[in-house]
mmCIF file with all atom_site columns, C-alpha atoms in Angstrom:
data_model
loop_
_atom_site.group_PDB
_atom_site.id
_atom_site.type_symbol
_atom_site.label_atom_id
_atom_site.label_alt_id
_atom_site.label_comp_id
_atom_site.label_asym_id
_atom_site.label_entity_id
_atom_site.label_seq_id
_atom_site.pdbx_PDB_ins_code
_atom_site.Cartn_x
_atom_site.Cartn_y
_atom_site.Cartn_z
_atom_site.occupancy
_atom_site.B_iso_or_equiv
_atom_site.pdbx_formal_charge
_atom_site.auth_seq_id
_atom_site.auth_comp_id
_atom_site.auth_asym_id
_atom_site.auth_atom_id
_atom_site.pdbx_PDB_model_num
ATOM 1   C CA . MET A 1 1   ? -140.509 -19.032 -184.065 1.00 38.00 ? 1   MET A CA 1
ATOM 2   C CA . SER A 1 2   ? -139.599 -16.226 -186.913 1.00 43.00 ? 2   SER A CA 1
ATOM 3   C CA . GLN A 1 3   ? -141.693 -17.238 -190.159 1.00 44.00 ? 3   GLN A CA 1
ATOM 4   C CA . TYR A 1 4   ? -138.088 -16.105 -191.457 1.00 47.00 ? 4   TYR A CA 1
ATOM 5   C CA . ASN A 1 5   ? -134.713 -15.218 -190.154 1.00 56.00 ? 5   ASN A CA 1
ATOM 6   C CA . ASN A 1 6   ? -132.948 -11.949 -191.187 1.00 63.00 ? 6   ASN A CA 1
ATOM 7   C CA . ARG A 1 7   ? -129.997 -13.212 -193.060 1.00 65.00 ? 7   ARG A CA 1
ATOM 8   C CA . ASN A 1 8   ? -128.463 -9.442  -193.100 1.00 81.00 ? 8   ASN A CA 1
ATOM 9   C CA . LEU A 1 9   ? -127.999 -9.751  -189.024 1.00 90.00 ? 9   LEU A CA 1
ATOM 10  C CA . THR A 1 10  ? -126.289 -11.699 -186.486 1.00 93.00 ? 10  THR A CA 1
ATOM 11  C CA . VAL A 1 11  ? -127.673 -14.206 -184.336 1.00 95.00 ? 11  VAL A CA 1
ATOM 12  C CA . LEU A 1 12  ? -126.163 -14.650 -180.942 1.00 95.00 ? 12  LEU A CA 1
ATOM 13  C CA . ASN A 1 13  ? -126.195 -17.108 -178.109 1.00 94.00 ? 13  ASN A CA 1
ATOM 14  C CA . ALA A 1 14  ? -125.053 -15.795 -175.137 1.00 92.00 ? 14  ALA A CA 1
ATOM 15  C CA . LYS A 1 15  ? -125.199 -14.568 -171.681 1.00 96.00 ? 15  LYS A CA 1
ATOM 16  C CA . GLU A 1 16  ? -123.554 -11.371 -171.951 1.00 96.00 ? 16  GLU A CA 1
ATOM 17  C CA . PHE A 1 17  ? -123.397 -8.300  -174.326 1.00 96.00 ? 17  PHE A CA 1
ATOM 18  C CA . SER A 1 18  ? -120.807 -5.747  -173.909 1.00 94.00 ? 18  SER A CA 1
ATOM 19  C CA . GLY A 1 19  ? -120.232 -6.869  -169.988 1.00 95.00 ? 19  GLY A CA 1
ATOM 20  C CA . LEU A 1 20  ? -124.027 -6.513  -169.582 1.00 97.00 ? 20  LEU A CA 1
ATOM 21  C CA . PRO A 1 21  ? -126.495 -9.472  -169.121 1.00 97.00 ? 21  PRO A CA 1
ATOM 22  C CA . ILE A 1 22  ? -129.120 -10.864 -171.841 1.00 98.00 ? 22  ILE A CA 1
ATOM 23  C CA . LEU A 1 23  ? -132.078 -12.882 -171.883 1.00 97.00 ? 23  LEU A CA 1
ATOM 24  C CA . GLN A 1 24  ? -131.502 -16.426 -173.537 1.00 94.00 ? 24  GLN A CA 1
ATOM 25  C CA . PHE A 1 25  ? -133.719 -17.652 -176.332 1.00 94.00 ? 25  PHE A CA 1
ATOM 26  C CA . LYS A 1 26  ? -133.956 -21.173 -178.201 1.00 92.00 ? 26  LYS A CA 1
ATOM 27  C CA . ASN A 1 27  ? -133.301 -19.248 -181.505 1.00 92.00 ? 27  ASN A CA 1
ATOM 28  C CA . GLY A 1 28  ? -131.079 -16.632 -180.312 1.00 95.00 ? 28  GLY A CA 1
ATOM 29  C CA . VAL A 1 29  ? -131.022 -12.417 -180.363 1.00 96.00 ? 29  VAL A CA 1
ATOM 30  C CA . TYR A 1 30  ? -129.580 -10.449 -182.869 1.00 95.00 ? 30  TYR A CA 1
ATOM 31  C CA . GLY A 1 31  ? -126.707 -9.061  -182.053 1.00 96.00 ? 31  GLY A CA 1
ATOM 32  C CA . GLU A 1 32  ? -126.953 -5.557  -184.045 1.00 95.00 ? 32  GLU A CA 1
ATOM 33  C CA . TYR A 1 33  ? -130.241 -4.817  -181.797 1.00 96.00 ? 33  TYR A CA 1
ATOM 34  C CA . LEU A 1 34  ? -128.390 -5.339  -178.951 1.00 97.00 ? 34  LEU A CA 1
ATOM 35  C CA . HIS A 1 35  ? -125.907 -3.037  -179.908 1.00 96.00 ? 35  HIS A CA 1
ATOM 36  C CA . ASN A 1 36  ? -128.682 -0.123  -180.764 1.00 96.00 ? 36  ASN A CA 1
ATOM 37  C CA . ASN A 1 37  ? -130.164 -0.426  -177.322 1.00 97.00 ? 37  ASN A CA 1
ATOM 38  C CA . PHE A 1 38  ? -126.718 -0.014  -175.696 1.00 97.00 ? 38  PHE A CA 1
ATOM 39  C CA . ILE A 1 39  ? -126.000 2.850   -178.222 1.00 96.00 ? 39  ILE A CA 1
ATOM 40  C CA . VAL A 1 40  ? -129.151 4.477   -177.101 1.00 97.00 ? 40  VAL A CA 1
ATOM 41  C CA . ILE A 1 41  ? -129.155 4.130   -172.928 1.00 97.00 ? 41  ILE A CA 1
ATOM 42  C CA . TYR A 1 42  ? -125.334 5.001   -173.083 1.00 95.00 ? 42  TYR A CA 1
ATOM 43  C CA . HIS A 1 43  ? -126.191 8.312   -175.346 1.00 96.00 ? 43  HIS A CA 1
ATOM 44  C CA . THR A 1 44  ? -128.904 9.268   -173.307 1.00 97.00 ? 44  THR A CA 1
ATOM 45  C CA . LEU A 1 45  ? -126.637 8.711   -169.791 1.00 97.00 ? 45  LEU A CA 1
ATOM 46  C CA . LYS A 1 46  ? -124.062 10.978  -171.726 1.00 96.00 ? 46  LYS A CA 1
ATOM 47  C CA . ARG A 1 47  ? -126.427 13.783  -172.316 1.00 96.00 ? 47  ARG A CA 1
ATOM 48  C CA . TYR A 1 48  ? -128.362 13.522  -168.844 1.00 98.00 ? 48  TYR A CA 1
ATOM 49  C CA . SER A 1 49  ? -127.047 12.892  -165.321 1.00 98.00 ? 49  SER A CA 1
ATOM 50  C CA . LYS A 1 50  ? -130.179 10.812  -164.509 1.00 98.00 ? 50  LYS A CA 1
ATOM 51  C CA . VAL A 1 51  ? -132.270 9.124   -167.068 1.00 99.00 ? 51  VAL A CA 1
ATOM 52  C CA . PHE A 1 52  ? -136.162 7.565   -166.786 1.00 99.00 ? 52  PHE A CA 1
ATOM 53  C CA . ALA A 1 53  ? -136.959 5.296   -169.072 1.00 99.00 ? 53  ALA A CA 1
ATOM 54  C CA . VAL A 1 54  ? -140.445 3.627   -169.649 1.00 99.00 ? 54  VAL A CA 1
ATOM 55  C CA . ARG A 1 55  ? -141.809 0.067   -170.932 1.00 99.00 ? 55  ARG A CA 1
ATOM 56  C CA . VAL A 1 56  ? -144.891 0.558   -172.919 1.00 99.00 ? 56  VAL A CA 1
ATOM 57  C CA . ASP A 1 57  ? -146.607 -1.760  -175.144 1.00 98.00 ? 57  ASP A CA 1
ATOM 58  C CA . LEU A 1 58  ? -149.264 -0.209  -177.922 1.00 98.00 ? 58  LEU A CA 1
ATOM 59  C CA . ARG A 1 59  ? -151.601 -2.190  -179.816 1.00 96.00 ? 59  ARG A CA 1
ATOM 60  C CA . PHE A 1 60  ? -154.195 -1.495  -182.485 1.00 95.00 ? 60  PHE A CA 1
ATOM 61  C CA . PRO A 1 61  ? -157.877 -2.268  -182.930 1.00 94.00 ? 61  PRO A CA 1
ATOM 62  C CA . ASP A 1 62  ? -159.305 -5.020  -184.149 1.00 88.00 ? 62  ASP A CA 1
ATOM 63  C CA . TYR A 1 63  ? -160.433 -3.355  -187.474 1.00 86.00 ? 63  TYR A CA 1
ATOM 64  C CA . TYR A 1 64  ? -157.005 -1.256  -187.936 1.00 86.00 ? 64  TYR A CA 1
ATOM 65  C CA . ASP A 1 65  ? -154.827 -2.784  -190.978 1.00 78.00 ? 65  ASP A CA 1
ATOM 66  C CA . ALA A 1 66  ? -151.551 -1.920  -189.172 1.00 78.00 ? 66  ALA A CA 1
ATOM 67  C CA . ASP A 1 67  ? -149.395 -2.704  -192.776 1.00 73.00 ? 67  ASP A CA 1
ATOM 68  C CA . ASP A 1 68  ? -146.397 -0.536  -191.751 1.00 80.00 ? 68  ASP A CA 1
ATOM 69  C CA . ASN A 1 69  ? -144.682 1.448   -189.291 1.00 89.00 ? 69  ASN A CA 1
ATOM 70  C CA . ARG A 1 70  ? -146.216 5.140   -189.821 1.00 93.00 ? 70  ARG A CA 1
ATOM 71  C CA . TYR A 1 71  ? -147.981 4.692   -186.558 1.00 96.00 ? 71  TYR A CA 1
ATOM 72  C CA . VAL A 1 72  ? -145.215 4.482   -184.436 1.00 96.00 ? 72  VAL A CA 1
ATOM 73  C CA . THR A 1 73  ? -143.390 7.123   -186.181 1.00 96.00 ? 73  THR A CA 1
ATOM 74  C CA . ARG A 1 74  ? -146.583 9.480   -185.387 1.00 97.00 ? 74  ARG A CA 1
ATOM 75  C CA . PHE A 1 75  ? -146.479 8.412   -181.878 1.00 98.00 ? 75  PHE A CA 1
ATOM 76  C CA . THR A 1 76  ? -143.001 9.197   -181.651 1.00 98.00 ? 76  THR A CA 1
ATOM 77  C CA . ALA A 1 77  ? -143.455 12.549  -183.371 1.00 98.00 ? 77  ALA A CA 1
ATOM 78  C CA . SER A 1 78  ? -146.377 13.547  -181.548 1.00 99.00 ? 78  SER A CA 1
ATOM 79  C CA . LEU A 1 79  ? -144.955 12.663  -178.002 1.00 99.00 ? 79  LEU A CA 1
ATOM 80  C CA . LYS A 1 80  ? -142.068 14.810  -178.951 1.00 98.00 ? 80  LYS A CA 1
ATOM 81  C CA . ALA A 1 81  ? -144.341 17.489  -179.469 1.00 99.00 ? 81  ALA A CA 1
ATOM 82  C CA . LYS A 1 82  ? -146.118 17.261  -176.215 1.00 99.00 ? 82  LYS A CA 1
ATOM 83  C CA . ILE A 1 83  ? -142.830 16.952  -174.223 1.00 99.00 ? 83  ILE A CA 1
ATOM 84  C CA . ASN A 1 84  ? -141.817 20.170  -176.033 1.00 98.00 ? 84  ASN A CA 1
ATOM 85  C CA . ALA A 1 85  ? -145.214 22.018  -175.132 1.00 98.00 ? 85  ALA A CA 1
ATOM 86  C CA . ASP A 1 86  ? -144.757 20.962  -171.487 1.00 97.00 ? 86  ASP A CA 1
ATOM 87  C CA . TYR A 1 87  ? -141.517 22.328  -171.261 1.00 97.00 ? 87  TYR A CA 1
ATOM 88  C CA . ASN A 1 88  ? -142.695 25.498  -172.771 1.00 96.00 ? 88  ASN A CA 1
ATOM 89  C CA . ALA A 1 89  ? -145.562 25.871  -170.571 1.00 95.00 ? 89  ALA A CA 1
ATOM 90  C CA . LYS A 1 90  ? -143.196 25.396  -167.445 1.00 94.00 ? 90  LYS A CA 1
ATOM 91  C CA . CYS A 1 91  ? -141.050 28.080  -168.671 1.00 95.00 ? 91  CYS A CA 1
ATOM 92  C CA . LYS A 1 92  ? -143.646 30.368  -168.977 1.00 93.00 ? 92  LYS A CA 1
ATOM 93  C CA . ASN A 1 93  ? -144.605 29.671  -165.504 1.00 87.00 ? 93  ASN A CA 1
ATOM 94  C CA . ALA A 1 94  ? -141.772 28.969  -163.670 1.00 84.00 ? 94  ALA A CA 1
ATOM 95  C CA . GLU A 1 95  ? -139.389 31.320  -161.831 1.00 83.00 ? 95  GLU A CA 1
ATOM 96  C CA . GLY A 1 96  ? -136.016 29.221  -161.653 1.00 88.00 ? 96  GLY A CA 1
ATOM 97  C CA . PHE A 1 97  ? -134.467 27.149  -164.075 1.00 95.00 ? 97  PHE A CA 1
ATOM 98  C CA . VAL A 1 98  ? -136.466 24.160  -166.078 1.00 95.00 ? 98  VAL A CA 1
ATOM 99  C CA . HIS A 1 99  ? -135.024 20.755  -167.283 1.00 97.00 ? 99  HIS A CA 1
ATOM 100 C CA . GLN A 1 100 ? -135.599 20.389  -171.271 1.00 96.00 ? 100 GLN A CA 1
ATOM 101 C CA . SER A 1 101 ? -135.909 16.636  -171.981 1.00 98.00 ? 101 SER A CA 1
ATOM 102 C CA . GLU A 1 102 ? -135.162 14.713  -175.393 1.00 97.00 ? 102 GLU A CA 1
ATOM 103 C CA . VAL A 1 103 ? -137.549 11.692  -176.212 1.00 98.00 ? 103 VAL A CA 1
ATOM 104 C CA . LEU A 1 104 ? -135.170 8.886   -177.102 1.00 98.00 ? 104 LEU A CA 1
ATOM 105 C CA . TYR A 1 105 ? -136.693 5.424   -177.967 1.00 98.00 ? 105 TYR A CA 1
ATOM 106 C CA . ILE A 1 106 ? -136.377 1.843   -179.058 1.00 98.00 ? 106 ILE A CA 1
ATOM 107 C CA . TRP A 1 107 ? -139.156 -0.188  -180.381 1.00 98.00 ? 107 TRP A CA 1
ATOM 108 C CA . VAL A 1 108 ? -139.722 -3.521  -181.794 1.00 96.00 ? 108 VAL A CA 1
ATOM 109 C CA . GLN A 1 109 ? -142.886 -4.911  -183.688 1.00 93.00 ? 109 GLN A CA 1
ATOM 110 C CA . GLU A 1 110 ? -143.973 -8.130  -183.003 1.00 90.00 ? 110 GLU A CA 1
ATOM 111 C CA . THR A 1 111 ? -146.749 -10.811 -184.361 1.00 84.00 ? 111 THR A CA 1
ATOM 112 C CA . GLY A 1 112 ? -149.294 -11.807 -182.048 1.00 78.00 ? 112 GLY A CA 1
ATOM 113 C CA . GLU A 1 113 ? -152.546 -14.032 -181.908 1.00 73.00 ? 113 GLU A CA 1
ATOM 114 C CA . LEU A 1 114 ? -154.732 -13.765 -184.864 1.00 72.00 ? 114 LEU A CA 1
ATOM 115 C CA . ASN A 1 115 ? -151.383 -12.855 -186.638 1.00 76.00 ? 115 ASN A CA 1
ATOM 116 C CA . ARG A 1 116 ? -151.939 -9.165  -185.273 1.00 82.00 ? 116 ARG A CA 1
ATOM 117 C CA . PRO A 1 117 ? -148.672 -6.737  -184.982 1.00 88.00 ? 117 PRO A CA 1
ATOM 118 C CA . HIS A 1 118 ? -148.075 -4.759  -181.758 1.00 93.00 ? 118 HIS A CA 1
ATOM 119 C CA . TYR A 1 119 ? -145.220 -3.211  -180.569 1.00 96.00 ? 119 TYR A CA 1
ATOM 120 C CA . HIS A 1 120 ? -143.113 -3.123  -177.764 1.00 98.00 ? 120 HIS A CA 1
ATOM 121 C CA . LEU A 1 121 ? -141.306 0.210   -176.678 1.00 99.00 ? 121 LEU A CA 1
ATOM 122 C CA . CYS A 1 122 ? -139.024 1.682   -174.491 1.00 99.00 ? 122 CYS A CA 1
ATOM 123 C CA . LEU A 1 123 ? -139.006 5.447   -173.883 1.00 99.00 ? 123 LEU A CA 1
ATOM 124 C CA . PHE A 1 124 ? -136.310 7.615   -172.454 1.00 99.00 ? 124 PHE A CA 1
ATOM 125 C CA . PHE A 1 125 ? -136.279 11.173  -170.915 1.00 99.00 ? 125 PHE A CA 1
ATOM 126 C CA . ASN A 1 126 ? -134.221 13.565  -168.903 1.00 99.00 ? 126 ASN A CA 1
ATOM 127 C CA . GLY A 1 127 ? -134.733 12.263  -165.430 1.00 98.00 ? 127 GLY A CA 1
ATOM 128 C CA . ASN A 1 128 ? -134.296 15.289  -163.791 1.00 98.00 ? 128 ASN A CA 1
ATOM 129 C CA . ALA A 1 129 ? -137.542 16.805  -166.074 1.00 98.00 ? 129 ALA A CA 1
ATOM 130 C CA . TYR A 1 130 ? -139.674 13.501  -165.354 1.00 98.00 ? 130 TYR A CA 1
ATOM 131 C CA . ARG A 1 131 ? -139.548 10.625  -162.959 1.00 97.00 ? 131 ARG A CA 1
ATOM 132 C CA . SER A 1 132 ? -142.413 9.027   -162.674 1.00 98.00 ? 132 SER A CA 1
ATOM 133 C CA . LEU A 1 133 ? -145.526 8.259   -165.283 1.00 99.00 ? 133 LEU A CA 1
ATOM 134 C CA . GLY A 1 134 ? -148.184 9.787   -162.334 1.00 98.00 ? 134 GLY A CA 1
ATOM 135 C CA . VAL A 1 135 ? -151.726 8.878   -161.709 1.00 98.00 ? 135 VAL A CA 1
ATOM 136 C CA . PHE A 1 136 ? -153.289 6.505   -164.773 1.00 98.00 ? 136 PHE A CA 1
ATOM 137 C CA . GLU A 1 137 ? -156.232 8.449   -165.000 1.00 98.00 ? 137 GLU A CA 1
ATOM 138 C CA . LEU A 1 138 ? -157.203 10.383  -167.876 1.00 98.00 ? 138 LEU A CA 1
ATOM 139 C CA . GLY A 1 139 ? -157.364 14.334  -167.806 1.00 97.00 ? 139 GLY A CA 1
ATOM 140 C CA . ARG A 1 140 ? -154.310 14.620  -165.394 1.00 98.00 ? 140 ARG A CA 1
ATOM 141 C CA . PRO A 1 141 ? -151.040 16.703  -166.768 1.00 96.00 ? 141 PRO A CA 1
ATOM 142 C CA . ASN A 1 142 ? -148.916 13.894  -166.555 1.00 98.00 ? 142 ASN A CA 1
ATOM 143 C CA . LEU A 1 143 ? -146.334 11.558  -168.581 1.00 99.00 ? 143 LEU A CA 1
ATOM 144 C CA . TYR A 1 144 ? -149.072 8.931   -168.630 1.00 99.00 ? 144 TYR A CA 1
ATOM 145 C CA . ASN A 1 145 ? -151.725 11.403  -170.276 1.00 99.00 ? 145 ASN A CA 1
ATOM 146 C CA . ARG A 1 146 ? -148.899 12.495  -172.605 1.00 99.00 ? 146 ARG A CA 1
ATOM 147 C CA . ILE A 1 147 ? -148.375 8.830   -173.818 1.00 99.00 ? 147 ILE A CA 1
ATOM 148 C CA . VAL A 1 148 ? -151.947 7.860   -174.222 1.00 99.00 ? 148 VAL A CA 1
ATOM 149 C CA . LYS A 1 149 ? -152.672 11.130  -175.909 1.00 99.00 ? 149 LYS A CA 1
ATOM 150 C CA . ALA A 1 150 ? -149.806 10.617  -178.537 1.00 99.00 ? 150 ALA A CA 1
ATOM 151 C CA . TRP A 1 151 ? -151.048 6.865   -179.322 1.00 99.00 ? 151 TRP A CA 1
ATOM 152 C CA . ALA A 1 152 ? -154.395 8.631   -179.885 1.00 99.00 ? 152 ALA A CA 1
ATOM 153 C CA . SER A 1 153 ? -153.140 10.913  -182.281 1.00 98.00 ? 153 SER A CA 1
ATOM 154 C CA . ALA A 1 154 ? -151.315 8.345   -183.828 1.00 98.00 ? 154 ALA A CA 1
ATOM 155 C CA . LEU A 1 155 ? -154.051 6.050   -184.661 1.00 97.00 ? 155 LEU A CA 1
ATOM 156 C CA . ALA A 1 156 ? -156.465 9.447   -185.255 1.00 97.00 ? 156 ALA A CA 1
ATOM 157 C CA . LEU A 1 157 ? -158.728 7.924   -182.372 1.00 97.00 ? 157 LEU A CA 1
ATOM 158 C CA . ASP A 1 158 ? -160.216 9.686   -179.261 1.00 97.00 ? 158 ASP A CA 1
ATOM 159 C CA . VAL A 1 159 ? -158.168 9.154   -176.322 1.00 98.00 ? 159 VAL A CA 1
ATOM 160 C CA . VAL A 1 160 ? -160.734 7.080   -174.303 1.00 98.00 ? 160 VAL A CA 1
ATOM 161 C CA . ALA A 1 161 ? -160.726 4.550   -177.186 1.00 97.00 ? 161 ALA A CA 1
ATOM 162 C CA . ALA A 1 162 ? -156.755 4.741   -177.268 1.00 98.00 ? 162 ALA A CA 1
ATOM 163 C CA . GLN A 1 163 ? -156.566 4.149   -173.585 1.00 98.00 ? 163 GLN A CA 1
ATOM 164 C CA . GLY A 1 164 ? -157.372 0.690   -173.627 1.00 97.00 ? 164 GLY A CA 1
ATOM 165 C CA . LEU A 1 165 ? -154.520 0.098   -176.518 1.00 98.00 ? 165 LEU A CA 1
ATOM 166 C CA . VAL A 1 166 ? -151.710 1.501   -174.045 1.00 99.00 ? 166 VAL A CA 1
ATOM 167 C CA . HIS A 1 167 ? -150.475 -1.055  -171.716 1.00 98.00 ? 167 HIS A CA 1
ATOM 168 C CA . PHE A 1 168 ? -147.563 -0.573  -169.292 1.00 99.00 ? 168 PHE A CA 1
ATOM 169 C CA . PRO A 1 169 ? -146.224 -3.908  -168.040 1.00 98.00 ? 169 PRO A CA 1
ATOM 170 C CA . LYS A 1 170 ? -145.103 -4.814  -164.480 1.00 98.00 ? 170 LYS A CA 1
ATOM 171 C CA . ALA A 1 171 ? -142.521 -2.205  -162.604 1.00 98.00 ? 171 ALA A CA 1
ATOM 172 C CA . PRO A 1 172 ? -142.288 -0.353  -165.895 1.00 99.00 ? 172 PRO A CA 1
ATOM 173 C CA . CYS A 1 173 ? -140.255 2.607   -164.986 1.00 99.00 ? 173 CYS A CA 1
ATOM 174 C CA . TYR A 1 174 ? -136.054 2.754   -164.195 1.00 99.00 ? 174 TYR A CA 1
ATOM 175 C CA . LEU A 1 175 ? -134.155 5.766   -162.939 1.00 98.00 ? 175 LEU A CA 1
ATOM 176 C CA . LEU A 1 176 ? -130.537 6.037   -164.160 1.00 98.00 ? 176 LEU A CA 1
ATOM 177 C CA . GLU A 1 177 ? -128.217 7.692   -162.379 1.00 98.00 ? 177 GLU A CA 1
ATOM 178 C CA . ARG A 1 178 ? -124.889 8.355   -164.059 1.00 96.00 ? 178 ARG A CA 1
ATOM 179 C CA . GLY A 1 179 ? -122.880 8.921   -160.728 1.00 94.00 ? 179 GLY A CA 1
ATOM 180 C CA . ARG A 1 180 ? -124.514 5.356   -158.968 1.00 95.00 ? 180 ARG A CA 1
ATOM 181 C CA . ILE A 1 181 ? -124.398 3.277   -162.629 1.00 93.00 ? 181 ILE A CA 1
ATOM 182 C CA . HIS A 1 182 ? -121.819 1.309   -161.007 1.00 90.00 ? 182 HIS A CA 1
ATOM 183 C CA . GLN A 1 183 ? -123.217 1.149   -157.383 1.00 92.00 ? 183 GLN A CA 1
ATOM 184 C CA . THR A 1 184 ? -126.417 -0.364  -158.274 1.00 95.00 ? 184 THR A CA 1
ATOM 185 C CA . ASN A 1 185 ? -128.156 -2.870  -160.688 1.00 97.00 ? 185 ASN A CA 1
ATOM 186 C CA . THR A 1 186 ? -130.500 -0.144  -162.735 1.00 98.00 ? 186 THR A CA 1
ATOM 187 C CA . LEU A 1 187 ? -128.525 -0.468  -165.767 1.00 98.00 ? 187 LEU A CA 1
ATOM 188 C CA . ARG A 1 188 ? -128.276 -4.065  -165.849 1.00 98.00 ? 188 ARG A CA 1
ATOM 189 C CA . GLU A 1 189 ? -131.881 -5.008  -164.974 1.00 98.00 ? 189 GLU A CA 1
ATOM 190 C CA . LEU A 1 190 ? -132.778 -2.564  -167.981 1.00 99.00 ? 190 LEU A CA 1
ATOM 191 C CA . PHE A 1 191 ? -130.764 -3.750  -170.377 1.00 98.00 ? 191 PHE A CA 1
ATOM 192 C CA . LEU A 1 192 ? -131.478 -7.677  -169.961 1.00 98.00 ? 192 LEU A CA 1
ATOM 193 C CA . ARG A 1 193 ? -135.320 -6.645  -169.848 1.00 99.00 ? 193 ARG A CA 1
ATOM 194 C CA . LEU A 1 194 ? -134.691 -4.815  -173.110 1.00 99.00 ? 194 LEU A CA 1
ATOM 195 C CA . SER A 1 195 ? -132.744 -7.804  -174.760 1.00 98.00 ? 195 SER A CA 1
ATOM 196 C CA . TYR A 1 196 ? -136.292 -9.114  -175.233 1.00 97.00 ? 196 TYR A CA 1
ATOM 197 C CA . PHE A 1 197 ? -136.575 -6.911  -178.051 1.00 97.00 ? 197 PHE A CA 1
ATOM 198 C CA . ALA A 1 198 ? -133.693 -8.754  -179.678 1.00 96.00 ? 198 ALA A CA 1
ATOM 199 C CA . LYS A 1 199 ? -134.694 -11.850 -179.727 1.00 95.00 ? 199 LYS A CA 1
ATOM 200 C CA . VAL A 1 200 ? -135.411 -13.589 -182.995 1.00 92.00 ? 200 VAL A CA 1
ATOM 201 C CA . ASP A 1 201 ? -138.813 -15.305 -182.239 1.00 85.00 ? 201 ASP A CA 1
ATOM 202 C CA . SER A 1 202 ? -142.018 -13.848 -182.866 1.00 67.00 ? 202 SER A CA 1
ATOM 203 C CA . LYS A 1 203 ? -140.723 -11.284 -185.872 1.00 62.00 ? 203 LYS A CA 1
ATOM 204 C CA . THR A 1 204 ? -142.183 -12.215 -189.164 1.00 61.00 ? 204 THR A CA 1
ATOM 205 C CA . TYR A 1 205 ? -139.938 -11.236 -191.770 1.00 60.00 ? 205 TYR A CA 1
ATOM 206 C CA . GLY A 1 206 ? -140.406 -10.780 -195.518 1.00 58.00 ? 206 GLY A CA 1
ATOM 207 C CA . ASP A 1 207 ? -143.417 -8.938  -195.058 1.00 59.00 ? 207 ASP A CA 1
ATOM 208 C CA . GLY A 1 208 ? -141.896 -5.568  -195.967 1.00 59.00 ? 208 GLY A CA 1
ATOM 209 C CA . ARG A 1 209 ? -142.234 -4.239  -192.427 1.00 69.00 ? 209 ARG A CA 1
ATOM 210 C CA . ARG A 1 210 ? -139.217 -2.966  -190.304 1.00 84.00 ? 210 ARG A CA 1
ATOM 211 C CA . HIS A 1 211 ? -139.174 -4.818  -186.847 1.00 90.00 ? 211 HIS A CA 1
ATOM 212 C CA . TYR A 1 212 ? -137.025 -2.779  -185.000 1.00 94.00 ? 212 TYR A CA 1
ATOM 213 C CA . GLY A 1 213 ? -136.251 0.885   -184.635 1.00 95.00 ? 213 GLY A CA 1
ATOM 214 C CA . CYS A 1 214 ? -134.902 3.114   -182.321 1.00 96.00 ? 214 CYS A CA 1
ATOM 215 C CA . SER A 1 215 ? -133.490 7.254   -182.313 1.00 96.00 ? 215 SER A CA 1
ATOM 216 C CA . ARG A 1 216 ? -131.121 8.005   -184.805 1.00 90.00 ? 216 ARG A CA 1
ATOM 217 C CA . LEU A 1 217 ? -127.528 8.563   -183.154 1.00 85.00 ? 217 LEU A CA 1
ATOM 218 C CA . LEU A 1 218 ? -124.239 8.308   -183.754 1.00 67.00 ? 218 LEU A CA 1
ATOM 219 C CA . GLY A 1 219 ? -122.806 4.658   -183.276 1.00 67.00 ? 219 GLY A CA 1
ATOM 220 C CA . ARG A 1 220 ? -126.388 3.329   -184.146 1.00 66.00 ? 220 ARG A CA 1
ATOM 221 C CA . LEU A 1 221 ? -126.097 0.385   -186.734 1.00 67.00 ? 221 LEU A CA 1
ATOM 222 C CA . GLN A 1 222 ? -128.329 0.454   -189.699 1.00 62.00 ? 222 GLN A CA 1
ATOM 223 C CA . VAL A 1 223 ? -130.424 -2.811  -189.139 1.00 64.00 ? 223 VAL A CA 1
ATOM 224 C CA . GLY A 1 224 ? -132.237 -3.896  -192.350 1.00 51.00 ? 224 GLY A CA 1
ATOM 225 C CA . ASP A 1 225 ? -136.114 -5.642  -192.278 1.00 44.00 ? 225 ASP A CA 1
#
């Protein structure tokens, strides 16, 4: 259970949010986090006809003093730069149209064993530009390597050292199609999975850290620490 509940947020105990299923936890979930998850997903679907979403977990070396959120900020900035560089490289070599992609994100920081913080993230891309992580092998020009390299950059580590700190959970990828959103369960499955980010438990408040963040979008709610 959380060391402190955030009294600035609304705790919900429900089975659905905006008509979409959510996980249930003993101490509930934060409604503002669910709202922002919803906004990020629908903004991305409005922008792109296909959306590629990826779940990833980021951890720290044991010797790191991860006392604030500058590392996840560095990670998202580095990943955006790598995605832009990939687009520019493709434009130079392509004869036809090349799809560009923003990087949108939702993250939550939790405290695990030995009071060590870690991050759970969901990353969103244009599904016309990216639709797989590629082979999980260093040195390949794929999305997996760009994510690992971005975390390495954030931590100022060699990519080999950072590789073991980047974990993709089981079935991490989702492809949402705007035109088939009501014909498949993909959106419902993704929203259900991301409702885990909103749970009250395993977030230690009162330590000066932010414990949830997402892309800055119209309709997004400001949430406190």
